[in-house]
Coordinates of C-alpha atoms in Angstrom, one line a residue:
M876 CA -10.3 -9.9 -11.4
A877 CA -11.0 -6.7 -13.1
T878 CA -13.0 -5.3 -10.2
A879 CA -9.9 -6.3 -7.5
L880 CA -7.1 -5.1 -10.4
M881 CA -8.7 -1.6 -10.1
L882 CA -9.3 -1.8 -6.6
G883 CA -6.2 -2.6 -5.3
A884 CA -4.3 -0.6 -8.0
S885 CA -6.4 3.2 -7.5
I886 CA -7.2 3.0 -3.6
H887 CA -4.1 4.5 -1.6
D888 CA -4.7 2.5 1.6
V889 CA -4.4 -0.9 2.5
A890 CA -7.4 -1.3 4.9
Q891 CA -9.7 1.1 2.2
V892 CA -8.5 -1.4 -0.2
A893 CA -9.4 -4.8 2.3
G894 CA -13.1 -2.9 3.4
A895 CA -13.1 -2.6 -0.9
G896 CA -12.8 -5.5 -2.0
L897 CA -14.5 -7.4 1.2
S898 CA -17.9 -5.7 0.4
I899 CA -18.1 -6.9 -2.7
S900 CA -16.7 -11.0 -2.0
P901 CA -14.0 -12.4 0.2
E902 CA -12.0 -13.3 -3.3
V903 CA -12.3 -9.7 -4.4
G904 CA -11.2 -8.7 -1.0
A905 CA -7.7 -10.8 -1.3
Q906 CA -7.0 -10.4 -4.4
A907 CA -7.3 -6.8 -4.2
V908 CA -5.2 -6.5 -1.2
I909 CA -2.2 -9.0 -2.9
I910 CA -2.4 -6.0 -5.6
K911 CA -2.4 -3.6 -3.2
M912 CA 0.5 -5.2 -1.3
I913 CA 2.3 -5.8 -4.9
R914 CA 2.5 -2.1 -5.5
V915 CA 3.9 -1.5 -2.1
A916 CA 6.2 -3.6 -2.5
C917 CA 7.6 -1.8 -5.8
L918 CA 8.1 1.0 -4.0
L919 CA 11.3 -1.2 -2.6
P920 CA 14.0 0.2 -5.0
V921 CA 12.5 3.8 -4.6
V922 CA 12.6 3.9 -1.0
A923 CA 15.5 2.1 -0.7
S924 CA 17.6 4.6 -3.3
F925 CA 16.1 7.9 -1.6
S926 CA 17.3 6.0 2.0
L927 CA 20.2 5.5 0.8
F928 CA 20.8 9.1 -0.6
F929 CA 19.7 10.9 2.2
F930 CA 21.1 8.6 4.7
R931 CA 24.7 9.5 2.5
L932 CA 23.3 13.1 2.7
R933 CA 22.9 13.0 6.5
S934 CA 25.7 11.0 7.4
T935 CA 28.8 13.5 5.7
A936 CA 26.8 16.2 7.2
H937 CA 25.9 15.7 10.5
N938 CA 27.8 12.5 11.2
A939 CA 24.4 10.3 12.3
E940 CA 24.1 7.0 13.2
P941 CA 23.6 4.5 11.0
V942 CA 20.1 3.7 9.9
A943 CA 18.7 1.4 8.2
P944 CA 17.7 2.4 4.2
V945 CA 14.6 0.0 3.6
P946 CA 11.8 0.3 6.2
G947 CA 11.8 -3.2 7.8
F948 CA 8.1 -3.9 6.7
I949 CA 8.6 -4.1 3.4
L950 CA 11.7 -6.9 3.5
A951 CA 9.4 -8.5 6.0
F952 CA 6.4 -8.4 3.4
L953 CA 8.9 -9.5 1.1
L954 CA 10.3 -12.4 2.5
L955 CA 7.0 -13.3 3.6
A956 CA 5.6 -13.7 0.3
I957 CA 8.3 -14.9 -1.0
S958 CA 8.1 -17.5 1.8
S959 CA 5.0 -17.9 0.9
S960 CA 5.1 -18.7 -3.0
I961 CA 7.6 -21.5 -3.4
G962 CA 6.0 -23.6 -0.4
L963 CA 8.6 -22.4 2.5
L964 CA 5.8 -22.0 5.1
P965 CA 3.5 -24.6 6.2
D966 CA -0.1 -24.9 5.7
A967 CA -0.7 -24.1 9.7
A968 CA 1.3 -21.2 9.6
R969 CA -0.1 -19.7 6.5
S970 CA -3.3 -20.2 7.4
Y971 CA -3.2 -18.8 11.1
G972 CA -1.2 -15.5 9.6
G973 CA -3.9 -15.2 7.5
Q974 CA -6.3 -14.8 10.4
I975 CA -4.3 -12.8 12.5
S976 CA -3.9 -10.5 9.1
G977 CA -8.0 -10.4 8.5
C978 CA -8.0 -9.3 11.8
I979 CA -5.8 -6.6 11.6
L980 CA -7.0 -5.6 8.7
T981 CA -10.5 -5.1 10.3
A982 CA -8.8 -2.6 13.4
S983 CA -7.4 -0.9 10.6
V984 CA -10.6 -0.6 9.1
A985 CA -12.0 0.1 12.2
A986 CA -9.4 2.7 13.0
I987 CA -10.0 5.3 10.3
G988 CA -13.6 5.5 10.4
L989 CA -13.3 6.3 14.2
S990 CA -10.4 9.0 13.1
T991 CA -12.3 10.6 10.5
S992 CA -13.9 14.1 11.1
F993 CA -16.0 15.8 7.8
G994 CA -15.2 18.8 9.9
D995 CA -11.5 18.1 9.4
L996 CA -12.5 17.6 5.5
K997 CA -14.9 21.1 5.7
R998 CA -12.0 23.0 6.9
A999 CA -9.1 21.4 4.2
D1000 CA -7.4 23.7 1.9
H1001 CA -9.9 23.5 -1.1
S1002 CA -6.6 23.6 -3.7
L1003 CA -5.6 20.4 -1.9
V1004 CA -8.8 18.9 -1.8
A1005 CA -8.6 19.8 -5.7
V1006 CA -5.6 18.5 -5.8
L1007 CA -6.3 14.8 -4.8
I1008 CA -9.3 14.4 -5.9
G1009 CA -7.6 15.2 -9.7
Q1010 CA -4.9 12.8 -8.5
S1011 CA -7.3 10.2 -8.0
A1012 CA -9.2 11.1 -11.2
L1013 CA -6.0 10.8 -13.1
Q1014 CA -5.1 7.3 -11.1
L1015 CA -8.3 5.9 -11.7
L1016 CA -8.3 6.6 -15.3
A1017 CA -5.0 5.2 -15.4
V1018 CA -5.5 1.8 -13.7
L1019 CA -9.4 1.4 -15.5
T1020 CA -7.1 2.0 -19.3
L1021 CA -5.4 -0.5 -17.8
I1022 CA -7.9 -2.8 -17.5
H1023 CA -9.3 -2.3 -20.5
Y1024 CA -6.2 -3.6 -22.8
L1025 CA -5.3 -6.2 -20.1
F1026 CA -9.3 -7.8 -19.8

């Protein structure tokens, strides 16, 4: 569980969490993805607040058309997680959904690999790379500290 917590809480992309977790074991992969998705779901109030704030600014300034204050995928994830947790989804739907999500995660990991270019990384501004490495190190330190105190 500690490994899944470290992967799910410290890696930015869901597909990378899945790839890292599944490289250890199917159980660690599933736990890491769940932790990552919970982390993403915790962004719901933050995303909703920012969306509502900027929607109000935009609508008063430009008489803009209404936009959904919360992205649909966050609401869909929340609805499916609650439905699955309280037993509203039949076992067949959960099994089929698990197979579909596994295929989608595999495709996304492959897409990331295909779109990664070391040439682009070499051309990136060095200060940006330093900030990203520093942020990743701080996030990893925070997660390892949490794991140390929980386990």
